[in-house]
């Protein structure tokens, strides 16, 4: 591979030096911040040899090149462009500066809600299960003792995340705004203090207590903020604003008690007297407006929203929808928005699947097929950016399919008991209406697939067949000479082995970099998964590339976004070019320190040349020991 040529072509297509602000790379992606997206021909970049995908994310142009290639292309790119090497943090800062206020606000919402989604999902799933059980018991389909401790406790557990949601949001928001998260949690506690009337009782009991504020200027209702989102976020932003400025002006010897006390007291009074009442009114108006749109006759509003959902993912504003979901759950007990999102996601997956089945182009198929299944699980970015937008018509067909599925969801009044999970597994949040959810899926998938198959995609010219001599050379290189079992990958880490699709990184989960598994480490050490050669040891030590003696290429990537640590907490035990035996120690890492720094330590173990095999099989998931057989490849 001519790395210089690749770098020169990328440099040319992104608009040359006058359009470049900074450049960095991680284990798999070249990350560029560019001045004007319109001057960048991303389609042409994707067609460059060695480029496996291109997408814009977080203000960056991210070019997927893969392990062992990206660092070499990056070095050549710096030489061609004349740019200086930048750290990942510097690139993120430059990218954030390029975004407008609206996009920065949307990113902040994502930073607040993404960390608490697991808690919301867990409660939502359990709420759905409990509602389904209650329905079956009430209608005689099931005999169950609803007074048993298991049932009673499960019912308590099911809504706990929503009862104390303001605390979760406040803690996460304080971290996002750069304040003390524990002071943020205190603000969340103030907003659901038991001395305030529970907001969910107002509809039936009316307002019980009022309080005069600002020296008798006006009265406010002493009502809690259960189920509310926007007032909590605004209150915590105010607290962080006050706290950070007090840290600068209060003498260090008084800072420990003056700053927290002042920050919480001032914010609390402002929240009760002004912020809360005003932003509750604004939030309710937004939720009622959205509900009015969804409830338009004949499902017209939902049809429009189902069609527009995928374009908002492209624009990067879809993180704000969690606010809508949570708000509707607080007001209506279910969210009518999540089924619309599910319809849109499933439809984009179906459009990608149609491309995958129709194309004869090996590269397109290798990207489209795993991306389609990823979209069916609710992760649509690989499908949208990697396939549908590239050909555009499949994207439009997916939007139409999403609109039709959303229309059906609206007409049948389909609502979900929680948020955070869309696609096929979204049915677990709709167990009170499973048939309607299944029909919604069938409509979304069927319409999008059929339209794409008939009108949305015309196959490219088939890729040239491999020359016999090249095939013979590859066969000779791949001859099995391992002392261990040929074509077998042994677990490099002790821990919980999970399917690749569950890795919380779209690039790994979609399979665009290869096929394999994720491992949640039990110990901080990585061993060689087979006999072979170390091809790449990244400067940041968080990722290693290897090639087995029979030609299998592998990436072991310890953690998600851990390139940002700059090598901290990692120690490499081998160097590039070293021959290794299965079980030999490759690197060590401080698992707890990495987690405490806010990073997921799930490790991707991927066969990066999977397209050279007829089958890549995962032969073990769940608890695993180091050197257990986990992956098998077949020629």
PDB file of C-alpha atoms in Angstrom, residues 29-147:
ATOM      1  CA  UNK A  29      -9.182   6.754  12.316  1.00  0.00           C
ATOM      2  CA  UNK A  30      -7.509   9.827  10.876  1.00  0.00           C
ATOM      3  CA  UNK A  31      -9.271  12.740  12.598  1.00  0.00           C
ATOM      4  CA  UNK A  32      -9.249  16.091  10.781  1.00  0.00           C
ATOM      5  CA  UNK A  33     -10.778  19.415  11.747  1.00  0.00           C
ATOM      6  CA  UNK A  34     -11.515  21.374   8.586  1.00  0.00           C
ATOM      7  CA  UNK A  35     -12.558  24.980   8.124  1.00  0.00           C
ATOM      8  CA  UNK A  36     -15.324  24.511   5.547  1.00  0.00           C
ATOM      9  CA  UNK A  37     -17.127  21.203   5.061  1.00  0.00           C
ATOM     10  CA  UNK A  38     -18.354  22.329   1.646  1.00  0.00           C
ATOM     11  CA  UNK A  39     -14.769  22.375   0.364  1.00  0.00           C
ATOM     12  CA  UNK A  40     -14.275  18.737   1.361  1.00  0.00           C
ATOM     13  CA  UNK A  41     -15.243  15.996  -1.107  1.00  0.00           C
ATOM     14  CA  UNK A  42     -15.989  13.240   1.392  1.00  0.00           C
ATOM     15  CA  UNK A  43     -17.350  10.944  -1.340  1.00  0.00           C
ATOM     16  CA  UNK A  44     -14.034  11.141  -3.193  1.00  0.00           C
ATOM     17  CA  UNK A  45     -12.147  10.513   0.063  1.00  0.00           C
ATOM     18  CA  UNK A  46     -14.167   7.342   0.627  1.00  0.00           C
ATOM     19  CA  UNK A  47     -13.157   6.046  -2.811  1.00  0.00           C
ATOM     20  CA  UNK A  48      -9.435   6.347  -2.034  1.00  0.00           C
ATOM     21  CA  UNK A  49      -7.624   3.021  -1.744  1.00  0.00           C
ATOM     22  CA  UNK A  50      -7.344   1.901   1.876  1.00  0.00           C
ATOM     23  CA  UNK A  51     -10.181   4.100   3.160  1.00  0.00           C
ATOM     24  CA  UNK A  52     -12.867   1.970   4.803  1.00  0.00           C
ATOM     25  CA  UNK A  53     -15.329   4.722   5.661  1.00  0.00           C
ATOM     26  CA  UNK A  54     -15.750   8.456   6.122  1.00  0.00           C
ATOM     27  CA  UNK A  55     -18.079  10.389   8.396  1.00  0.00           C
ATOM     28  CA  UNK A  56     -18.405  13.701  10.195  1.00  0.00           C
ATOM     29  CA  UNK A  57     -18.773  13.492  13.969  1.00  0.00           C
ATOM     30  CA  UNK A  58     -18.292  16.009  16.777  1.00  0.00           C
ATOM     31  CA  UNK A  59     -17.008  18.624  14.349  1.00  0.00           C
ATOM     32  CA  UNK A  60     -14.366  16.262  12.926  1.00  0.00           C
ATOM     33  CA  UNK A  61     -13.917  14.533   9.596  1.00  0.00           C
ATOM     34  CA  UNK A  62     -13.113  10.973  10.656  1.00  0.00           C
ATOM     35  CA  UNK A  63     -11.490   8.777   8.002  1.00  0.00           C
ATOM     36  CA  UNK A  64     -11.447   5.078   8.901  1.00  0.00           C
ATOM     37  CA  UNK A  65      -8.191   3.493   7.732  1.00  0.00           C
ATOM     38  CA  UNK A  66      -7.708   0.682  10.223  1.00  0.00           C
ATOM     39  CA  UNK A  67      -4.919  -0.406  12.514  1.00  0.00           C
ATOM     40  CA  UNK A  68      -1.439  -0.547  11.068  1.00  0.00           C
ATOM     41  CA  UNK A  69      -2.418   1.847   8.283  1.00  0.00           C
ATOM     42  CA  UNK A  70      -3.685   4.957  10.009  1.00  0.00           C
ATOM     43  CA  UNK A  71      -0.420   5.811  11.769  1.00  0.00           C
ATOM     44  CA  UNK A  72       1.614   5.455   8.566  1.00  0.00           C
ATOM     45  CA  UNK A  73      -0.866   7.550   6.560  1.00  0.00           C
ATOM     46  CA  UNK A  74      -0.910  10.116   9.368  1.00  0.00           C
ATOM     47  CA  UNK A  75       2.878  10.518   9.281  1.00  0.00           C
ATOM     48  CA  UNK A  76       2.770  11.025   5.515  1.00  0.00           C
ATOM     49  CA  UNK A  77      -0.194  13.390   5.843  1.00  0.00           C
ATOM     50  CA  UNK A  78       1.755  15.635   8.212  1.00  0.00           C
ATOM     51  CA  UNK A  79       4.656  15.687   5.776  1.00  0.00           C
ATOM     52  CA  UNK A  80       2.392  16.508   2.824  1.00  0.00           C
ATOM     53  CA  UNK A  81       0.270  19.144   4.592  1.00  0.00           C
ATOM     54  CA  UNK A  82       2.958  20.805   6.684  1.00  0.00           C
ATOM     55  CA  UNK A  83       0.730  20.589   9.776  1.00  0.00           C
ATOM     56  CA  UNK A  84       2.141  19.888  13.216  1.00  0.00           C
ATOM     57  CA  UNK A  85       1.027  16.804  15.112  1.00  0.00           C
ATOM     58  CA  UNK A  86      -1.886  17.531  17.422  1.00  0.00           C
ATOM     59  CA  UNK A  87      -3.162  15.617  20.424  1.00  0.00           C
ATOM     60  CA  UNK A  88      -6.645  14.149  20.474  1.00  0.00           C
ATOM     61  CA  UNK A  89      -7.666  16.723  23.089  1.00  0.00           C
ATOM     62  CA  UNK A  90      -6.424  19.584  20.907  1.00  0.00           C
ATOM     63  CA  UNK A  91      -8.381  18.264  17.952  1.00  0.00           C
ATOM     64  CA  UNK A  92     -11.533  17.980  20.074  1.00  0.00           C
ATOM     65  CA  UNK A  93     -11.103  21.578  21.241  1.00  0.00           C
ATOM     66  CA  UNK A  94     -10.580  22.792  17.691  1.00  0.00           C
ATOM     67  CA  UNK A  95     -13.627  20.832  16.503  1.00  0.00           C
ATOM     68  CA  UNK A  96     -15.805  22.240  19.291  1.00  0.00           C
ATOM     69  CA  UNK A  97     -14.721  25.772  18.400  1.00  0.00           C
ATOM     70  CA  UNK A  98     -15.900  25.166  14.821  1.00  0.00           C
ATOM     71  CA  UNK A  99     -19.414  24.236  15.907  1.00  0.00           C
ATOM     72  CA  UNK A 100     -22.163  26.814  16.303  1.00  0.00           C
ATOM     73  CA  UNK A 101     -23.947  27.481  19.582  1.00  0.00           C
ATOM     74  CA  UNK A 102     -26.859  25.206  18.680  1.00  0.00           C
ATOM     75  CA  UNK A 103     -24.606  22.227  17.922  1.00  0.00           C
ATOM     76  CA  UNK A 104     -22.606  22.805  21.098  1.00  0.00           C
ATOM     77  CA  UNK A 105     -25.869  22.806  23.063  1.00  0.00           C
ATOM     78  CA  UNK A 106     -26.947  19.536  21.447  1.00  0.00           C
ATOM     79  CA  UNK A 107     -23.541  17.989  22.205  1.00  0.00           C
ATOM     80  CA  UNK A 108     -23.926  19.069  25.820  1.00  0.00           C
ATOM     81  CA  UNK A 109     -27.306  17.332  26.015  1.00  0.00           C
ATOM     82  CA  UNK A 110     -25.632  14.195  24.703  1.00  0.00           C
ATOM     83  CA  UNK A 111     -22.874  14.495  27.306  1.00  0.00           C
ATOM     84  CA  UNK A 112     -25.544  14.760  30.019  1.00  0.00           C
ATOM     85  CA  UNK A 113     -27.864  11.948  28.959  1.00  0.00           C
ATOM     86  CA  UNK A 114     -25.599   9.310  27.407  1.00  0.00           C
ATOM     87  CA  UNK A 115     -24.008   8.335  30.783  1.00  0.00           C
ATOM     88  CA  UNK A 116     -27.396   7.866  32.486  1.00  0.00           C
ATOM     89  CA  UNK A 117     -29.068   5.938  29.651  1.00  0.00           C
ATOM     90  CA  UNK A 118     -28.215   2.501  31.182  1.00  0.00           C
ATOM     91  CA  UNK A 119     -30.133   3.419  34.352  1.00  0.00           C
ATOM     92  CA  UNK A 120     -33.101   4.687  32.339  1.00  0.00           C
ATOM     93  CA  UNK A 121     -33.051   1.609  30.098  1.00  0.00           C
ATOM     94  CA  UNK A 122     -32.965  -0.795  33.064  1.00  0.00           C
ATOM     95  CA  UNK A 123     -35.983   0.859  34.692  1.00  0.00           C
ATOM     96  CA  UNK A 124     -37.822   1.109  31.373  1.00  0.00           C
ATOM     97  CA  UNK A 125     -37.342  -2.592  30.617  1.00  0.00           C
ATOM     98  CA  UNK A 126     -38.548  -3.594  34.057  1.00  0.00           C
ATOM     99  CA  UNK A 127     -41.537  -1.244  33.830  1.00  0.00           C
ATOM    100  CA  UNK A 128     -42.488  -2.844  30.517  1.00  0.00           C
ATOM    101  CA  UNK A 129     -42.211  -6.335  31.974  1.00  0.00           C
ATOM    102  CA  UNK A 130     -44.285  -5.419  35.033  1.00  0.00           C
ATOM    103  CA  UNK A 131     -46.990  -3.788  32.906  1.00  0.00           C
ATOM    104  CA  UNK A 132     -47.139  -6.863  30.673  1.00  0.00           C
ATOM    105  CA  UNK A 133     -47.428  -9.159  33.708  1.00  0.00           C
ATOM    106  CA  UNK A 134     -50.166  -7.001  35.220  1.00  0.00           C
ATOM    107  CA  UNK A 135     -52.079  -7.073  31.937  1.00  0.00           C
ATOM    108  CA  UNK A 136     -51.864 -10.867  31.657  1.00  0.00           C
ATOM    109  CA  UNK A 137     -52.876 -11.381  35.299  1.00  0.00           C
ATOM    110  CA  UNK A 138     -55.789  -8.929  35.046  1.00  0.00           C
ATOM    111  CA  UNK A 139     -57.122 -10.613  31.895  1.00  0.00           C
ATOM    112  CA  UNK A 140     -56.720 -14.165  33.105  1.00  0.00           C
ATOM    113  CA  UNK A 141     -53.882 -15.144  30.766  1.00  0.00           C
ATOM    114  CA  UNK A 142     -51.556 -15.843  33.672  1.00  0.00           C
ATOM    115  CA  UNK A 143     -51.886 -16.847  37.302  1.00  0.00           C
ATOM    116  CA  UNK A 144     -49.383 -15.030  39.453  1.00  0.00           C
ATOM    117  CA  UNK A 145     -49.165 -14.015  43.101  1.00  0.00           C
ATOM    118  CA  UNK A 146     -48.888 -10.227  42.858  1.00  0.00           C
ATOM    119  CA  UNK A 147     -48.415  -9.973  46.636  1.00  0.00           C
TER     120      UNK A 147
END
